[in-house]
PDB file of C-alpha atoms and ligand atoms in Angstrom:
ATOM      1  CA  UNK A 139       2.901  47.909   6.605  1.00  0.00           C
ATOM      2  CA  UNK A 140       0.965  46.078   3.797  1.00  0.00           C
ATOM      3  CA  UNK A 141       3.604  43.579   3.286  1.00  0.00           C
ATOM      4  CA  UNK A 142       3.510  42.927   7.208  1.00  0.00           C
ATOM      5  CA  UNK A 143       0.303  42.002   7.455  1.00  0.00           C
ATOM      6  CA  UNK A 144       0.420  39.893   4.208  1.00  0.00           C
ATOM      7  CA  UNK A 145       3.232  38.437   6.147  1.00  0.00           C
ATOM      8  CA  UNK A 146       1.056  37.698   9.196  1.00  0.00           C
ATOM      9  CA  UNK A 147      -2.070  36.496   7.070  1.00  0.00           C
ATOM     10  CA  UNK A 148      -0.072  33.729   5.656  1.00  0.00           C
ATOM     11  CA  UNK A 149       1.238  32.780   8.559  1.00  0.00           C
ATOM     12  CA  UNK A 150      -2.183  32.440  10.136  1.00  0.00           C
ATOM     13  CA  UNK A 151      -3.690  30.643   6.665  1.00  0.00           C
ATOM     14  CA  UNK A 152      -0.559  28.195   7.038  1.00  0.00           C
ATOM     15  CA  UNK A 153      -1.631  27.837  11.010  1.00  0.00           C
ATOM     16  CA  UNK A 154      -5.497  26.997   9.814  1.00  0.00           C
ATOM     17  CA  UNK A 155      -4.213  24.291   7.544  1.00  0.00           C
ATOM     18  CA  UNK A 156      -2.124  22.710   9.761  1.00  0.00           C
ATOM     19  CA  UNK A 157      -5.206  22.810  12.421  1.00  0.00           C
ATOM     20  CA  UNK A 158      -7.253  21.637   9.652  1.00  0.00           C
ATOM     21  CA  UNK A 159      -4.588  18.957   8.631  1.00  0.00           C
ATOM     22  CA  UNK A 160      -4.995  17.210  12.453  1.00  0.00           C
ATOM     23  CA  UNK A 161      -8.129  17.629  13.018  1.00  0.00           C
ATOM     24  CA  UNK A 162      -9.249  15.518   9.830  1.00  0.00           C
ATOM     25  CA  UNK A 163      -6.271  12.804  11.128  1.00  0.00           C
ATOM     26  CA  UNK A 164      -7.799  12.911  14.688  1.00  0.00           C
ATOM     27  CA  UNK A 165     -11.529  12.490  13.459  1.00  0.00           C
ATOM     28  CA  UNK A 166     -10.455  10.333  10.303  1.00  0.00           C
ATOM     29  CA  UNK A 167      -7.546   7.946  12.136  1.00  0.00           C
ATOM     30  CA  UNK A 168      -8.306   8.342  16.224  1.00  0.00           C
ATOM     31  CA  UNK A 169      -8.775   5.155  18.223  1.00  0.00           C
ATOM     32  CA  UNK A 170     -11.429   6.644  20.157  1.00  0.00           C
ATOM     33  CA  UNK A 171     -14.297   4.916  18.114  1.00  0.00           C
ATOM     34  CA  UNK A 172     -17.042   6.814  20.425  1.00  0.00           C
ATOM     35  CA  UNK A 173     -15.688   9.873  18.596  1.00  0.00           C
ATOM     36  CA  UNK A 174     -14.225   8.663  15.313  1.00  0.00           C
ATOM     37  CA  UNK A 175     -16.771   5.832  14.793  1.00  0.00           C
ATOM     38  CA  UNK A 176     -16.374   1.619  13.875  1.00  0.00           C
ATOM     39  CA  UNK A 177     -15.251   0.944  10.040  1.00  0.00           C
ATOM     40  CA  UNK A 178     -17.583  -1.885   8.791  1.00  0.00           C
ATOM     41  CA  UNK A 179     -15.756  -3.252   6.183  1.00  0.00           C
ATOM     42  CA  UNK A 180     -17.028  -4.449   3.023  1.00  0.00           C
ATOM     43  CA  UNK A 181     -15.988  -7.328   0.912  1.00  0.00           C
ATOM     44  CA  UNK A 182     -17.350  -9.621  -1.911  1.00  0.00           C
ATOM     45  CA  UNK A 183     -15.118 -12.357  -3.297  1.00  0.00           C
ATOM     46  CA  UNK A 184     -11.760 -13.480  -2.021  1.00  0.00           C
ATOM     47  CA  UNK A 185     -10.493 -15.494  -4.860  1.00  0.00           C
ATOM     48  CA  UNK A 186      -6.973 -15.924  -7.681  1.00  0.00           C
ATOM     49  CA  UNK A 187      -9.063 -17.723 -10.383  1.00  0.00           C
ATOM     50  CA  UNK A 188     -10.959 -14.880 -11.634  1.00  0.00           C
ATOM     51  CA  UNK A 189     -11.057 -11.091 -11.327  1.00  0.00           C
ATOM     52  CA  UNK A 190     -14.068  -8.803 -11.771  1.00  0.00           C
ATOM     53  CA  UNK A 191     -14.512  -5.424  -9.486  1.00  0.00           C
ATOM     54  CA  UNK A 192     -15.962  -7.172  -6.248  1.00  0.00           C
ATOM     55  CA  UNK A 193     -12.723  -9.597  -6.226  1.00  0.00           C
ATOM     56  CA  UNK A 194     -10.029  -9.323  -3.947  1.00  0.00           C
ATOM     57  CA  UNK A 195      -6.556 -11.236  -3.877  1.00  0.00           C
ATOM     58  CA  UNK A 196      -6.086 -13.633  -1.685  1.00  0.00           C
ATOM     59  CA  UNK A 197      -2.365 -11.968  -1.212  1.00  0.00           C
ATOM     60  CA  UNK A 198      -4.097  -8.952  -0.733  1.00  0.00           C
ATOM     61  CA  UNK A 199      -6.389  -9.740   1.654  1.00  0.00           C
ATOM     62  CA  UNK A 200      -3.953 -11.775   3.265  1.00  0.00           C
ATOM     63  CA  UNK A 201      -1.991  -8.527   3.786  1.00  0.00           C
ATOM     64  CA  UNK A 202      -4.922  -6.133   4.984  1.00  0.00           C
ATOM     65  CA  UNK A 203      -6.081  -8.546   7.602  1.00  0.00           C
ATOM     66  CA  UNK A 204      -2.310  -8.996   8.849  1.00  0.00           C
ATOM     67  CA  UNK A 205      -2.356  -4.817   8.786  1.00  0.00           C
ATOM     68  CA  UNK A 206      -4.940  -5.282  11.088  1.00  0.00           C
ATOM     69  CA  UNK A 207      -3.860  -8.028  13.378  1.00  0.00           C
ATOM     70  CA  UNK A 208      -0.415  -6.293  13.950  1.00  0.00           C
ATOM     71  CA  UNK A 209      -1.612  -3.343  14.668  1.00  0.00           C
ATOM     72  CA  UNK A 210      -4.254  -4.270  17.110  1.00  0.00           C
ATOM     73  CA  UNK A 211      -7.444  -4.202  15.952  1.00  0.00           C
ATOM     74  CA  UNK A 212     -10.464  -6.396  16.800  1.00  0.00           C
ATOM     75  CA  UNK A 213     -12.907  -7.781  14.386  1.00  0.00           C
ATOM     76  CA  UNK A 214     -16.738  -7.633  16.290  1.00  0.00           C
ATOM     77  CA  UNK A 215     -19.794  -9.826  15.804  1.00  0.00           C
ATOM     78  CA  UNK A 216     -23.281  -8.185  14.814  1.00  0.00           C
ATOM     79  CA  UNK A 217     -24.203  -8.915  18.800  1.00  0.00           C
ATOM     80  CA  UNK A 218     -21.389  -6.206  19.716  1.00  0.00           C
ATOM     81  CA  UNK A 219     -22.510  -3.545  16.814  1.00  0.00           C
ATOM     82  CA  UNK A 220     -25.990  -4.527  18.134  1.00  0.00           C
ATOM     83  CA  UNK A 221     -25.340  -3.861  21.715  1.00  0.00           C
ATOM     84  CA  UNK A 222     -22.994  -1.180  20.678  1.00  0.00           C
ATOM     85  CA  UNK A 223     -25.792   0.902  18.508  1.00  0.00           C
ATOM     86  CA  UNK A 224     -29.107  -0.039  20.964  1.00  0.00           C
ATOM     87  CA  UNK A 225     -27.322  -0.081  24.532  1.00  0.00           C
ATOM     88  CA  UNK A 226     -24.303   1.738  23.830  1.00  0.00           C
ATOM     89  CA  UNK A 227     -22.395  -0.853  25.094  1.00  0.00           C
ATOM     90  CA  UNK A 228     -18.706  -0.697  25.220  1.00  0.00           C
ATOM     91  CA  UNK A 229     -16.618  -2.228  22.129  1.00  0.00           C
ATOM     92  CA  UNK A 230     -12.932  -3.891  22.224  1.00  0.00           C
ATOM     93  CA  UNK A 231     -10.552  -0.960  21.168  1.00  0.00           C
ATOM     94  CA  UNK A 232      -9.874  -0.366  17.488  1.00  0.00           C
ATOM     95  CA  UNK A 233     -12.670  -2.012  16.656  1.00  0.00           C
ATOM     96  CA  UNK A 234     -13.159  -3.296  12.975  1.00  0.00           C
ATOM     97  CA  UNK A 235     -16.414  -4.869  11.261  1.00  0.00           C
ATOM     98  CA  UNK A 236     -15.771  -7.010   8.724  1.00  0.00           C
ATOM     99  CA  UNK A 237     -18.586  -7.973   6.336  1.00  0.00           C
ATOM    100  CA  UNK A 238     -18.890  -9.949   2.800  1.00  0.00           C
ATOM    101  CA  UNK A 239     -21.906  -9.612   0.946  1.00  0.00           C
ATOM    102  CA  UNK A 240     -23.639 -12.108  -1.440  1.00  0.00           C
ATOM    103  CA  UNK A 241     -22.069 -15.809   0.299  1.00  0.00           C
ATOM    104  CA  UNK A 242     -19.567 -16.514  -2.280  1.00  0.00           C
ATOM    105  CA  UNK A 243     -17.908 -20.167  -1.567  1.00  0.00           C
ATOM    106  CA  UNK A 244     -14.523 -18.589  -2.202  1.00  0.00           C
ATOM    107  CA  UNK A 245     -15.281 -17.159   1.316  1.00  0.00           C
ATOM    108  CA  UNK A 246     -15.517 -20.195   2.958  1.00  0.00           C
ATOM    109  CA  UNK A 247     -12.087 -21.705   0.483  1.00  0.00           C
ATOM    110  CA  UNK A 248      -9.716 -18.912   0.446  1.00  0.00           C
ATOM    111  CA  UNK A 249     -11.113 -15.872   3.038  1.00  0.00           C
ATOM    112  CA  UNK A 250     -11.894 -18.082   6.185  1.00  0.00           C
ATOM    113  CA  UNK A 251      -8.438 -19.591   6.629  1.00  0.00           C
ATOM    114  CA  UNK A 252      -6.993 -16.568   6.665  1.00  0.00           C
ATOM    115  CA  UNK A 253      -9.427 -15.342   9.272  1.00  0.00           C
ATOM    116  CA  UNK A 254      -8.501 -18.492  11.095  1.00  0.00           C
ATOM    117  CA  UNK A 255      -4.940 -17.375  10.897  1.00  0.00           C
ATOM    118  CA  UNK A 256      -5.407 -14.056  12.471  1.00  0.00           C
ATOM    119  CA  UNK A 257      -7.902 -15.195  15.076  1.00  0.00           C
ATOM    120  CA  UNK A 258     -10.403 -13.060  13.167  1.00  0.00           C
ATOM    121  CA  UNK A 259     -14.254 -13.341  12.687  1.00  0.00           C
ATOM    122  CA  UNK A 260     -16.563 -11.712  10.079  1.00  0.00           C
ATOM    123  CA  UNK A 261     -19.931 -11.377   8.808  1.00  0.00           C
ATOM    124  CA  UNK A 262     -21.536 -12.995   5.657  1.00  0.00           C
ATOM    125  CA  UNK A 263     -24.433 -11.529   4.284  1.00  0.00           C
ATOM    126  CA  UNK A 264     -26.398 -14.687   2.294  1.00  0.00           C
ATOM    127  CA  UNK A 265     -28.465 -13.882  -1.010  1.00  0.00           C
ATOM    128  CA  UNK A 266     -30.807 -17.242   0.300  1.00  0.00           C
ATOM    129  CA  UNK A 267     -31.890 -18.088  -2.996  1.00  0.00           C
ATOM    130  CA  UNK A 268     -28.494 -18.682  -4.178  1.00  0.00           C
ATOM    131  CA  UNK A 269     -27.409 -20.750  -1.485  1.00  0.00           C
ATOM    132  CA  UNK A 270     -26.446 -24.377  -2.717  1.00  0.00           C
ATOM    133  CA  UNK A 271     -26.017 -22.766  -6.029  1.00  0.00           C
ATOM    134  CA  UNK A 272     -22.666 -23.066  -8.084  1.00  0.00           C
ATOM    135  CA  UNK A 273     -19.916 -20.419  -6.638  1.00  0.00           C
ATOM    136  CA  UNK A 274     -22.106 -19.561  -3.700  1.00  0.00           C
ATOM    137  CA  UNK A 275     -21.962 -21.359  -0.415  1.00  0.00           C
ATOM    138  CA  UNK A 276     -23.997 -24.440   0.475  1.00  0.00           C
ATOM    139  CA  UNK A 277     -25.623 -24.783   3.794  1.00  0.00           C
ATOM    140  CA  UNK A 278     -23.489 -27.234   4.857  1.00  0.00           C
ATOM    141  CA  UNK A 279     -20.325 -24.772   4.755  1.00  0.00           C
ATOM    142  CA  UNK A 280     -22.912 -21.548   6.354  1.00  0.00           C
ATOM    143  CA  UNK A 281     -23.947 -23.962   9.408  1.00  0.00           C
ATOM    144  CA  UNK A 282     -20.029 -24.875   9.977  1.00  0.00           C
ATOM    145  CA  UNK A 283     -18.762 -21.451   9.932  1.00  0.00           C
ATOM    146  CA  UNK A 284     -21.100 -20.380  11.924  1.00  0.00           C
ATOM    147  CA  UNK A 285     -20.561 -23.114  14.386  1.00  0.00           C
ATOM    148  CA  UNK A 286     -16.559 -22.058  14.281  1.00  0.00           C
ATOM    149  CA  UNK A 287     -17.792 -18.357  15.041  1.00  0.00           C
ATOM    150  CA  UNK A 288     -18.623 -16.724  11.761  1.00  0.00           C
ATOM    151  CA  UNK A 289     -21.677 -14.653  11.657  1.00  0.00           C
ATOM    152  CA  UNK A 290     -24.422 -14.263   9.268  1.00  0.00           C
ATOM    153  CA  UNK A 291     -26.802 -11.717   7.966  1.00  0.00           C
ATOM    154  CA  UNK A 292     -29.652 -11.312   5.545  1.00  0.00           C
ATOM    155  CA  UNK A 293     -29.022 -10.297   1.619  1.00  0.00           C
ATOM    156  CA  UNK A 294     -32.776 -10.671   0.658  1.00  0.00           C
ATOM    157  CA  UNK A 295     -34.095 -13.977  -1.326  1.00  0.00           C
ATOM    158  CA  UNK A 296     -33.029 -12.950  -4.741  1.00  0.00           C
ATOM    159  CA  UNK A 297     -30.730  -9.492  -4.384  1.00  0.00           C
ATOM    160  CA  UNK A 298     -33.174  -7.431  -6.112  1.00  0.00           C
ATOM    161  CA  UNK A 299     -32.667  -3.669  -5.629  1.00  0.00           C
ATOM    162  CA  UNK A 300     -35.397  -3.521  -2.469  1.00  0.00           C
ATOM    163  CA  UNK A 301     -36.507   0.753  -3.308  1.00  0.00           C
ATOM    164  CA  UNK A 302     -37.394  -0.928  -6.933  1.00  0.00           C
ATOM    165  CA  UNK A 303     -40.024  -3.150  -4.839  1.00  0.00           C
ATOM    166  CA  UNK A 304     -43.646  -2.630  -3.984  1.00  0.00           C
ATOM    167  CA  UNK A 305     -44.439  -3.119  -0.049  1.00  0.00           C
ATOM    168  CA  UNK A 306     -45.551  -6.543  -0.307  1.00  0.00           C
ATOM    169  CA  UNK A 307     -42.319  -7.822  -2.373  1.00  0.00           C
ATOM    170  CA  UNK A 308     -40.133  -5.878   0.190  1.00  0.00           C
ATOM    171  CA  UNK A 309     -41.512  -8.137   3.375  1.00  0.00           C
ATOM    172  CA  UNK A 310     -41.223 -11.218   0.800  1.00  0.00           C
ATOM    173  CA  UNK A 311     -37.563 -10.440   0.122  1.00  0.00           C
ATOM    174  CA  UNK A 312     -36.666  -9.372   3.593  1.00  0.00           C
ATOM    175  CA  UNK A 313     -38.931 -12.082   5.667  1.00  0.00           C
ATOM    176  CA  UNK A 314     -38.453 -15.359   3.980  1.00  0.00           C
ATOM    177  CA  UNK A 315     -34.802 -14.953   3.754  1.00  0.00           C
ATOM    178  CA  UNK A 316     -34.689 -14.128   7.757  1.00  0.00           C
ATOM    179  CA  UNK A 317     -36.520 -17.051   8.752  1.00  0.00           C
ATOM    180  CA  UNK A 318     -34.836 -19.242   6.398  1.00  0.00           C
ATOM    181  CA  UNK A 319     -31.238 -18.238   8.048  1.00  0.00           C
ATOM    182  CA  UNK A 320     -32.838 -18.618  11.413  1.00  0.00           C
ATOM    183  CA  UNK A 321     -34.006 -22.066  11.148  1.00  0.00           C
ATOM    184  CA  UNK A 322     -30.929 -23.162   9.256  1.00  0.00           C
ATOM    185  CA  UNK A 323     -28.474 -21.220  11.861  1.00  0.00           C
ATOM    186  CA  UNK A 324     -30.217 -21.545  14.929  1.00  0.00           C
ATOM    187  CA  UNK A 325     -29.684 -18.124  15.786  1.00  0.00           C
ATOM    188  CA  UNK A 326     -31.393 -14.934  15.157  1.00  0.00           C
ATOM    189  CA  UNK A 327     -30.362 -12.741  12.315  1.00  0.00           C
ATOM    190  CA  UNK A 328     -30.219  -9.194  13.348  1.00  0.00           C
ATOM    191  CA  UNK A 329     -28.471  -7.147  10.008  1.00  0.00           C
ATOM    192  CA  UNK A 330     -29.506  -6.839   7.056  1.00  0.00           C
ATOM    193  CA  UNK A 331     -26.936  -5.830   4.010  1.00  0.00           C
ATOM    194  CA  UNK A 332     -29.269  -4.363   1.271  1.00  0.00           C
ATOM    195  CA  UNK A 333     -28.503  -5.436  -2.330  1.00  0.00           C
ATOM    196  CA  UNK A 334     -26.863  -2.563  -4.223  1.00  0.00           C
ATOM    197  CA  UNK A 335     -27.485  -0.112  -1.301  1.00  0.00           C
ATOM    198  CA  UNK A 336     -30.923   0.159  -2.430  1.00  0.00           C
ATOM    199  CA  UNK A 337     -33.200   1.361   0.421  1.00  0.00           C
ATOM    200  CA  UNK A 338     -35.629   4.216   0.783  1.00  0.00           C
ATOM    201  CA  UNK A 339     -38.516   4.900   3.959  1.00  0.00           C
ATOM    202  CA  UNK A 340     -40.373   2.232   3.053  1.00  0.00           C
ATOM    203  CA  UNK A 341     -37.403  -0.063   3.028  1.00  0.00           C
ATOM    204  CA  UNK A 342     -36.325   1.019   6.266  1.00  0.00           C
ATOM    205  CA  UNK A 343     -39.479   0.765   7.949  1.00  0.00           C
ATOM    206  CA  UNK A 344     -40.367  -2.464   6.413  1.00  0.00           C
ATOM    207  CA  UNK A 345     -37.023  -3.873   8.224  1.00  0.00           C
ATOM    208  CA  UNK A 346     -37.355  -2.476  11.783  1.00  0.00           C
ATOM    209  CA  UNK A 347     -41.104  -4.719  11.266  1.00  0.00           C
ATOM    210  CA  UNK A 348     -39.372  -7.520  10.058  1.00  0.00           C
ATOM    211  CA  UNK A 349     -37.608  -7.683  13.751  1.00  0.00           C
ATOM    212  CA  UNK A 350     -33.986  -6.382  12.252  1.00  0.00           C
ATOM    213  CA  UNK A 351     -31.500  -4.276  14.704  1.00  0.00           C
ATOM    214  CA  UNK A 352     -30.249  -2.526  11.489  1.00  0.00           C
ATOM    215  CA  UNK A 353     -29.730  -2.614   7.591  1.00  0.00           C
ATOM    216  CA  UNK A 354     -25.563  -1.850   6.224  1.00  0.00           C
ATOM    217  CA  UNK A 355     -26.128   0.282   3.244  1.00  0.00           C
ATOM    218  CA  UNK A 356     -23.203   1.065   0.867  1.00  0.00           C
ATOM    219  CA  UNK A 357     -23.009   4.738   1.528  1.00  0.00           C
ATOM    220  CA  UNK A 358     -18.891   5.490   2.704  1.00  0.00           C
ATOM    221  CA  UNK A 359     -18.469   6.016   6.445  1.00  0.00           C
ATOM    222  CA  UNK A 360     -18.246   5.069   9.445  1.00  0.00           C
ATOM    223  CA  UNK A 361     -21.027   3.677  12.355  1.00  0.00           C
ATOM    224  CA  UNK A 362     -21.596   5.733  15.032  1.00  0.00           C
ATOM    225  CA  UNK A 363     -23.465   5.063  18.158  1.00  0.00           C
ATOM    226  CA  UNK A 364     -26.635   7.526  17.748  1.00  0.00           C
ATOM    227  CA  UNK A 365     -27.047   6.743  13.676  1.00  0.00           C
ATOM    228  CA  UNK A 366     -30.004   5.681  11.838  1.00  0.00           C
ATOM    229  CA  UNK A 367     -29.870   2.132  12.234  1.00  0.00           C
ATOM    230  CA  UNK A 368     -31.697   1.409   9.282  1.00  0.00           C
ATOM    231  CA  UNK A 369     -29.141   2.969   6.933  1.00  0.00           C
ATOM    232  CA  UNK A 370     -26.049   2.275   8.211  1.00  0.00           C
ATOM    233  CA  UNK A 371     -22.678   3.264   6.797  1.00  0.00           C
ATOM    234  CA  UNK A 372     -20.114   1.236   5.263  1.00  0.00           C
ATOM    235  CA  UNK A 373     -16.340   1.417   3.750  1.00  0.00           C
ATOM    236  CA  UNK A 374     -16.006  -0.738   0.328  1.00  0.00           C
ATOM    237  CA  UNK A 375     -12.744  -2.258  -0.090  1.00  0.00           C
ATOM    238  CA  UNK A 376     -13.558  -3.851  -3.684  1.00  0.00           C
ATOM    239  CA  UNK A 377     -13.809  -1.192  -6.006  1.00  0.00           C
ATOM    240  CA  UNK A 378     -13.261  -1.159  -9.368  1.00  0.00           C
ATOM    241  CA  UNK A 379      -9.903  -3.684  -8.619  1.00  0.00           C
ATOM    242  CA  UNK A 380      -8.083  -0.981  -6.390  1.00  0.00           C
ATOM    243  CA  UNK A 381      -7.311  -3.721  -3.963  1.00  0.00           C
ATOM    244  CA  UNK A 382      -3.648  -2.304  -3.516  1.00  0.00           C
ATOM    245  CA  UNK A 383      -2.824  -1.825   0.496  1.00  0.00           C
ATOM    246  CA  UNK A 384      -2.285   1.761   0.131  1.00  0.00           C
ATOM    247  CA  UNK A 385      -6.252   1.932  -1.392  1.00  0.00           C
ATOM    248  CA  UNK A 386      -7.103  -0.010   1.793  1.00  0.00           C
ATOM    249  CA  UNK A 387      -5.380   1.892   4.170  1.00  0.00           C
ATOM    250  CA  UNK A 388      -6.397   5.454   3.121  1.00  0.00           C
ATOM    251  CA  UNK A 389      -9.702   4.268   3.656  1.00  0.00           C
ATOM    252  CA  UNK A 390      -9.468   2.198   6.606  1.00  0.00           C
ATOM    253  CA  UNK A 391      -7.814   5.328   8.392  1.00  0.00           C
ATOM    254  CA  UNK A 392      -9.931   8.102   6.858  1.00  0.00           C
ATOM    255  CA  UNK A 393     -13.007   6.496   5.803  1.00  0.00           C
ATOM    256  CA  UNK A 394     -15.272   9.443   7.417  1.00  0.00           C
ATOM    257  CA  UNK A 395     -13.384  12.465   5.468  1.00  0.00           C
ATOM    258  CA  UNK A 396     -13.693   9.498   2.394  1.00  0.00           C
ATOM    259  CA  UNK A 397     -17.253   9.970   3.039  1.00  0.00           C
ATOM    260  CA  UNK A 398     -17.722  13.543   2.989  1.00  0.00           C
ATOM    261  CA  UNK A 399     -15.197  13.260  -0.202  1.00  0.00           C
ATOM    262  CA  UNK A 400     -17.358  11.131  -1.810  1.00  0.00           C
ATOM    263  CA  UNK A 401     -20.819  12.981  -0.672  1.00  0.00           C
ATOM    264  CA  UNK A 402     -19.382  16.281  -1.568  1.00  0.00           C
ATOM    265  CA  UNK A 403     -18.478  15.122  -5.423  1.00  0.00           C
ATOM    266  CA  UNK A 404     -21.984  13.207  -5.840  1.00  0.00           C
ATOM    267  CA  UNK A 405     -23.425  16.586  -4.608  1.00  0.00           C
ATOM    268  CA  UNK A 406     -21.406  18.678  -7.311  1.00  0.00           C
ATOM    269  CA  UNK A 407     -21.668  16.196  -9.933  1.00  0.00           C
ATOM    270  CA  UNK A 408     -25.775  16.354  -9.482  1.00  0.00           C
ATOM    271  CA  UNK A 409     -25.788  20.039  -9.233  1.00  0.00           C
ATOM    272  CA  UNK A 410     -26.775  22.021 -12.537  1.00  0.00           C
ATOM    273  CA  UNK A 411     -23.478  24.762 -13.436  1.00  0.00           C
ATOM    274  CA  UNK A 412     -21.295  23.201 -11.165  1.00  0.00           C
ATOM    275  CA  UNK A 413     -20.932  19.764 -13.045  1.00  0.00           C
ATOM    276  CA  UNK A 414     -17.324  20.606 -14.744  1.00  0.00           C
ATOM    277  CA  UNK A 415     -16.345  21.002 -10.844  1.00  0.00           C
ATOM    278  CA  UNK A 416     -16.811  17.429  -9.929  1.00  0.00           C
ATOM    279  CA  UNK A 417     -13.725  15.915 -11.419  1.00  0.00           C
ATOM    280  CA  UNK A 418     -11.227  18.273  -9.364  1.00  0.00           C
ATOM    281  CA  UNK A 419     -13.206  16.373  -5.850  1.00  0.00           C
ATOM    282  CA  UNK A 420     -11.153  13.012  -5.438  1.00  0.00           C
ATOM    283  CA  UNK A 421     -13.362   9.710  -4.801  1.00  0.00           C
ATOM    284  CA  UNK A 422     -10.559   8.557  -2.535  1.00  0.00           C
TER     285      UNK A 422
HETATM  286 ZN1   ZN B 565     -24.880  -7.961  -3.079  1.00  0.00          ZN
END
């Protein structure tokens, strides 16, 4: 009798896991984005000269946007996420966000014609006071890609952590930079990408003033339509160097469980007796 119901307990543990198993896949990897969310992707520096943690290959990158031109995704401008989050407005199917933060000129050399290539567009978020400076893009190569389709968002005037800030430097850092991109784009800037993920109330508040739809953070995830748009999630592709496809792909395809992963271990590692538990929670 005993060893029939052990029998039938595992039986039913192995059925939960398998449950388990596909329900993760279906949230994680569905291609229903009004239940599984949109990846915003985010980048730094595309470049073979040099290699730091925010670098990426250009073979690799190369690779990951052909991943996602064979297999049918379809990269959205800030207008659709914007219509998307405040209208929920419909988006193209697997859609993708791709975003690069900082305005690094080996965007415009090596990661725009491979965009081209793929008929893909993506978002560049511009640190203005580096702008004509060495490495980072000039004006000249912002107003052509945006003229060929590439979007742009705000990365403050001088990338300092905005939470560090008082009020007054927040609208400085936030403000200036907006209307700088405006009058050099022509167009209205509605993202922000804060500078090391750094944002707090005041932040957010100070942004939705400032006249912006929303501000990426780099908290892992997925956007969903319904989130706070001040603090919204993103999937980092640049790691510490992990720019391997398989990297990419588990968290292209998973990125929410990635972000309950990586939620769950900050939450153990911060958590007084349950420290030495934090290693055994992968950072996927
Ligand atoms: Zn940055």
């Amino acid at each position: 009798m005993k060893r029939w119901l052990f029998f039938v307990l595992k039986g039913l543990a192995g059925i939960l896991a398998c449950a388990a198993f596909m329900f993760l896949y279906w949230y994680g990897g569905s291609e229903q984005y009004r239940l599984t969310g949109v990846p915003v992707l985010n980048y730094h520096q595309v470049n073979d000269q040099y290699h730091t943690s925010l670098t990426m290959t250009t073979p690799d990158f190369d690779t990951q946007m052909k991943y996602l031109h064979d297999n049918g995704y379809h990269t959205i401008t800030p207008a659709q996420l914007k219509a998307y989050l405040t209208e929920d407005a419909p988006l193209p199917d697997k859609p993708v966000m791709l975003t690069f933060d900082d305005g690094y000129i080996d965007n415009y050399v090596h990661a725009w014609p491979i965009l081209k290539k793929y008929d893909m567009t993506a978002t560049i978020f511009i640190i203005t006071g580096l702008v004509d400076k060495p490495r980072y893009l000039s004006w000249d190569n912002i107003q052509k890609m945006s003229a060929a389709g590439i979007s742009f968002g705000d990365h403050t005037v001088s990338h300092k952590p905005l939470s560090s800030l008082n009020t007054q430097q927040i609208q400085y850092e936030i403000t200036a930079s907006k209307t700088q991109l405006e009058n050099h784009l022509g167009k209205t800037v509605d993202f922000i990408a804060y500078p090391e993920g750094s944002y707090d109330d005041r932040v957010e508040s100070a942004v939705k003033a400032a006249g912006y739809t929303g501000g990426f953070t780099v908290n892992a995830g997925r956007v969903f339509h319904g989130d706070d748009v001040g603090a919204l999630n993103r999937v980092a592709v640049f790691e510490s160097g992990q720019s391997t496809f398989r990297h990419f792909y588990i968290r292209l395809m998973l990125s929410t469980l990635c972000g309950y992963l990586w939620k769950l271990h900050a939450f153990v590692a911060g958590t007084l007796h349950l420290q030495r538990y934090a290693s055994a929670i992968p950072e996927p």
